[in-house]
CSV table of C-alpha atoms in Angstrom, one decimal:
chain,number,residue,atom,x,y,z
A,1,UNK,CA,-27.3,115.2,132.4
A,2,UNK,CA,-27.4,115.3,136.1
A,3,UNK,CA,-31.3,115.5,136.0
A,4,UNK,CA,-31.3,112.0,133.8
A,5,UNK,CA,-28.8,110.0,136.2
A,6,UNK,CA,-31.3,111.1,139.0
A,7,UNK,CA,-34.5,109.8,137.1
A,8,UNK,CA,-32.3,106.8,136.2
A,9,UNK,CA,-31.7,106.4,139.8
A,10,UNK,CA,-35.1,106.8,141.3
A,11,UNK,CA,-36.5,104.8,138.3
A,12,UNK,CA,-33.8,101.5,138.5
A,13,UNK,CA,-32.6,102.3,142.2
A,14,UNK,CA,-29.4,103.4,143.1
A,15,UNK,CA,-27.4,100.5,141.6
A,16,UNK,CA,-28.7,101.2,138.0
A,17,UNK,CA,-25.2,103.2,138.0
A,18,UNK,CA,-22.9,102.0,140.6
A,19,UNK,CA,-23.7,104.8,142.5
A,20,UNK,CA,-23.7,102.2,146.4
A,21,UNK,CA,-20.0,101.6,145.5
A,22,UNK,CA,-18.2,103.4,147.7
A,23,UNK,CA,-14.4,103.5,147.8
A,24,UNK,CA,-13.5,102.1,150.9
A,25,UNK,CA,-15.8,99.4,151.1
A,26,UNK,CA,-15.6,95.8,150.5
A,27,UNK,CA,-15.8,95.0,146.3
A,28,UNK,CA,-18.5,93.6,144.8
A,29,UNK,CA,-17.7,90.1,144.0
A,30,UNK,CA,-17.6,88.9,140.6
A,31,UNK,CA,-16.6,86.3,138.3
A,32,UNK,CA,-16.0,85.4,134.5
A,33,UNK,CA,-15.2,82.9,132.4
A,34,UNK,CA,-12.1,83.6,130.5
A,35,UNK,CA,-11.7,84.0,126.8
A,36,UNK,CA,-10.8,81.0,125.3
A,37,UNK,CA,-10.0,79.2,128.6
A,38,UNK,CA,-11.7,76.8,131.2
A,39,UNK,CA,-10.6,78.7,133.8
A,40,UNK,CA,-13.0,81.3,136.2
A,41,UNK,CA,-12.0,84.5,137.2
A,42,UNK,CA,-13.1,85.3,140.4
A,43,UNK,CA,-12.1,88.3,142.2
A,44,UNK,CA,-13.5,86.4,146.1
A,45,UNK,CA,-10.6,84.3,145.4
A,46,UNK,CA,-7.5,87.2,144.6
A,47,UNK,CA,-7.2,88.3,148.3
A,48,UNK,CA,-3.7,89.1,148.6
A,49,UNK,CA,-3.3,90.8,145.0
A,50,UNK,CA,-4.3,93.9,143.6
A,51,UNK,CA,-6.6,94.2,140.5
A,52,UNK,CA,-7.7,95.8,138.2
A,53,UNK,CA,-10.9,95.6,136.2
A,54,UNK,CA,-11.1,97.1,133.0
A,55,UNK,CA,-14.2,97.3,130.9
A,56,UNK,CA,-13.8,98.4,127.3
A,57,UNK,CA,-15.3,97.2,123.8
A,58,UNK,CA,-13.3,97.1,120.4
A,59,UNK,CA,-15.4,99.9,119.3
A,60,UNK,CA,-14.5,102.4,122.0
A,61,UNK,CA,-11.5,104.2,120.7
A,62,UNK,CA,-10.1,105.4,124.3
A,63,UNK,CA,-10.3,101.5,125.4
A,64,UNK,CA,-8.2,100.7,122.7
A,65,UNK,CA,-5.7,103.2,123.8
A,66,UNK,CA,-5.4,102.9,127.1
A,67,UNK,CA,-4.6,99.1,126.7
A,68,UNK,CA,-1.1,99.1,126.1
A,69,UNK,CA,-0.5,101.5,128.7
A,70,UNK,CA,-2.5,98.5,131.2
A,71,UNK,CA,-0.1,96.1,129.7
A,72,UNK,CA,2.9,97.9,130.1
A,73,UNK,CA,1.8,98.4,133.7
A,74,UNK,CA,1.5,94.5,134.4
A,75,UNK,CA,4.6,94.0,132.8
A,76,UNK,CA,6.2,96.2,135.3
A,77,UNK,CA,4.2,95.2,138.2
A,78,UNK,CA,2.9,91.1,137.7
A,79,UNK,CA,5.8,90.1,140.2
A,80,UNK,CA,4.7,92.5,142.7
A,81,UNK,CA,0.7,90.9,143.0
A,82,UNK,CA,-1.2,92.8,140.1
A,83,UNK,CA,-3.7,91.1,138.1
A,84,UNK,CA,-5.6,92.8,135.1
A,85,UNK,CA,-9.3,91.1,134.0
A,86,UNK,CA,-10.2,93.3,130.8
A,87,UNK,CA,-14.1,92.6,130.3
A,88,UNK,CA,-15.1,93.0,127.0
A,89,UNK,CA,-18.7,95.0,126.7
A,90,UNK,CA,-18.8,93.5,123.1
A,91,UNK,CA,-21.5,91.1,121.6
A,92,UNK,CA,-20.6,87.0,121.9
A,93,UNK,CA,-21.2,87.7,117.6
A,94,UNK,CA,-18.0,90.2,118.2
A,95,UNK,CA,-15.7,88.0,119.2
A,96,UNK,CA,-12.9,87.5,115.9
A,97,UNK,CA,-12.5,91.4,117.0
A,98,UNK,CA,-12.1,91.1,120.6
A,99,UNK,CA,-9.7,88.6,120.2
A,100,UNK,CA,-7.9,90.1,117.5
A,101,UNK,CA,-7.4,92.9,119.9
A,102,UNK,CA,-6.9,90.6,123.0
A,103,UNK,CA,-4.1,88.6,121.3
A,104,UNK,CA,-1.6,91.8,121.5
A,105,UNK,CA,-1.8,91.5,125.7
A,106,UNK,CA,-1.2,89.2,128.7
A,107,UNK,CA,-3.6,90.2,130.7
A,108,UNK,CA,-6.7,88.2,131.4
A,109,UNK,CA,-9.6,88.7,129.1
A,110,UNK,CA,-13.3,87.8,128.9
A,111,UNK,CA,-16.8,88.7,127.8
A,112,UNK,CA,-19.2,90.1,129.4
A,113,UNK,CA,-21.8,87.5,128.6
A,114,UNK,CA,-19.7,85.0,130.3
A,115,UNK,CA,-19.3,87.2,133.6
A,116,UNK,CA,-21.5,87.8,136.6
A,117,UNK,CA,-21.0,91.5,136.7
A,118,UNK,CA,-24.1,92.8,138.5
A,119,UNK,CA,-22.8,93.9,141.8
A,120,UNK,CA,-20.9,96.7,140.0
A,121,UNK,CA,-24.1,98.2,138.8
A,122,UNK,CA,-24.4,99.0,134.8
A,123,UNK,CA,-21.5,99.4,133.3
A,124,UNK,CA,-22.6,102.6,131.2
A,125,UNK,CA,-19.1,104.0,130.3
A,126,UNK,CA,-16.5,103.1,128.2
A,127,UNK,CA,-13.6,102.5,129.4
A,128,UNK,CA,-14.9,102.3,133.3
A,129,UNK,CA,-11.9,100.8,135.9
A,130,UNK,CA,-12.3,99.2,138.9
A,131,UNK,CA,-8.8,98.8,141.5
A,132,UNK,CA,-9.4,96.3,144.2
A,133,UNK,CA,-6.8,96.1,146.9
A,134,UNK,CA,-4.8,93.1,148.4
A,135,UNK,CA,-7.9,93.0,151.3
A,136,UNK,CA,-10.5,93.3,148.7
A,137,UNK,CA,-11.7,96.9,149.0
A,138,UNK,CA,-12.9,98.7,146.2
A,139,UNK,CA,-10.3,101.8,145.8
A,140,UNK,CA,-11.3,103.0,142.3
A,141,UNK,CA,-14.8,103.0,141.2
A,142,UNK,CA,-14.8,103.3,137.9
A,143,UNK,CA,-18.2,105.0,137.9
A,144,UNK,CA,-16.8,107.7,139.7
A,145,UNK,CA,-14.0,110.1,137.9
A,146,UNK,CA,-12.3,110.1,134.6
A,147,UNK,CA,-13.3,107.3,132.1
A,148,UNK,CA,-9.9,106.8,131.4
A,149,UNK,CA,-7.2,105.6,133.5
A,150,UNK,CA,-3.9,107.2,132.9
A,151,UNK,CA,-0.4,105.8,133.5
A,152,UNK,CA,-0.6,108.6,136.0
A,153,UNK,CA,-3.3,107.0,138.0
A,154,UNK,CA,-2.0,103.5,137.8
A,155,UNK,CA,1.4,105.4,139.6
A,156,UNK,CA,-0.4,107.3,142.1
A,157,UNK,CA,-3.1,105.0,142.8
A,158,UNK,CA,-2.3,101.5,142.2
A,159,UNK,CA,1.8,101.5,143.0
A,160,UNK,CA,1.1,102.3,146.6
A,161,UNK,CA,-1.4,99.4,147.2
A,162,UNK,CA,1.1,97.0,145.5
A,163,UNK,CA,3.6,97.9,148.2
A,164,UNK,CA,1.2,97.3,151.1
């Protein structure tokens, strides 16, 4: 596996995987159009919040779990400067499912054919999270690590950024 990331890498450049990201470093701006909304996301224009982005697809079975735990993280945490965009990896065609699914949350959700993802590299996990802090600095690359991110994580990683 290691051996095909590298070709990958040398083939596509470094990017092909996220792999410039570095934690610590100013985020990679990027924007969406939100489902069934006029409104833009765009993460240039949430300094002074935390985020989180979330890519998942109705088809990934982990997404789909880790969802409520999101939700009942941005319940607990909206007043404190936490915003959740959930990108959907699924086809425009997919969309009764995605918004079956997105219906049950508050958080903000759209598609990724109506985002401008690319400085994040290629999204080639499912799920794959991204934490942005208040000064927008990339704090969880979610090409790096577990897939998943655990009520755990969001504790021990996101809690202390809201507090800053």
């Amino acid at each position: 596996m290691k051996r095909l990331i590298l070709l990958v890498c040398l083939v596509f450049g470094a990017n092909a995987f996220g792999a410039e990201l570095l934690v610590g470093s100013p985020a990679s701006d990027l924007q969406a159009k939100l489902l069934d909304s006029p409104d833009t996301f765009q993460l240039a224009q949430k300094r002074g919040k935390v985020v989180i982005v979330n890519f998942w697809a109705t088809w990934c079975a982990p997404c789909k779990a880790e969802m409520p735990a999101l939700q009942a993280y941005l319940d607990q945490h909206q007043s404190d400067g936490l915003e959740i965009l959930a990108i959907s990896m699924d086809e425009p065609r997919d969309l009764p499912a995605v918004r079956k699914i997105a219906q049950q949350f508050t958080f903000q959700v759209a598609l990724k054919a109506d985002a401008n993802i690319k400085g994040l590299g290629r999204i080639w996990r499912m799920p794959s999270t991204f934490v942005v802090d208040r000064a927008g600095i990339l704090r969880k690359n979610g090409h790096v690590g577990d897939a998943e991110i655990t009520p755990t994580e969001l504790e021990t990683l996101v809690t202390p950024l809201l507090k800053k």
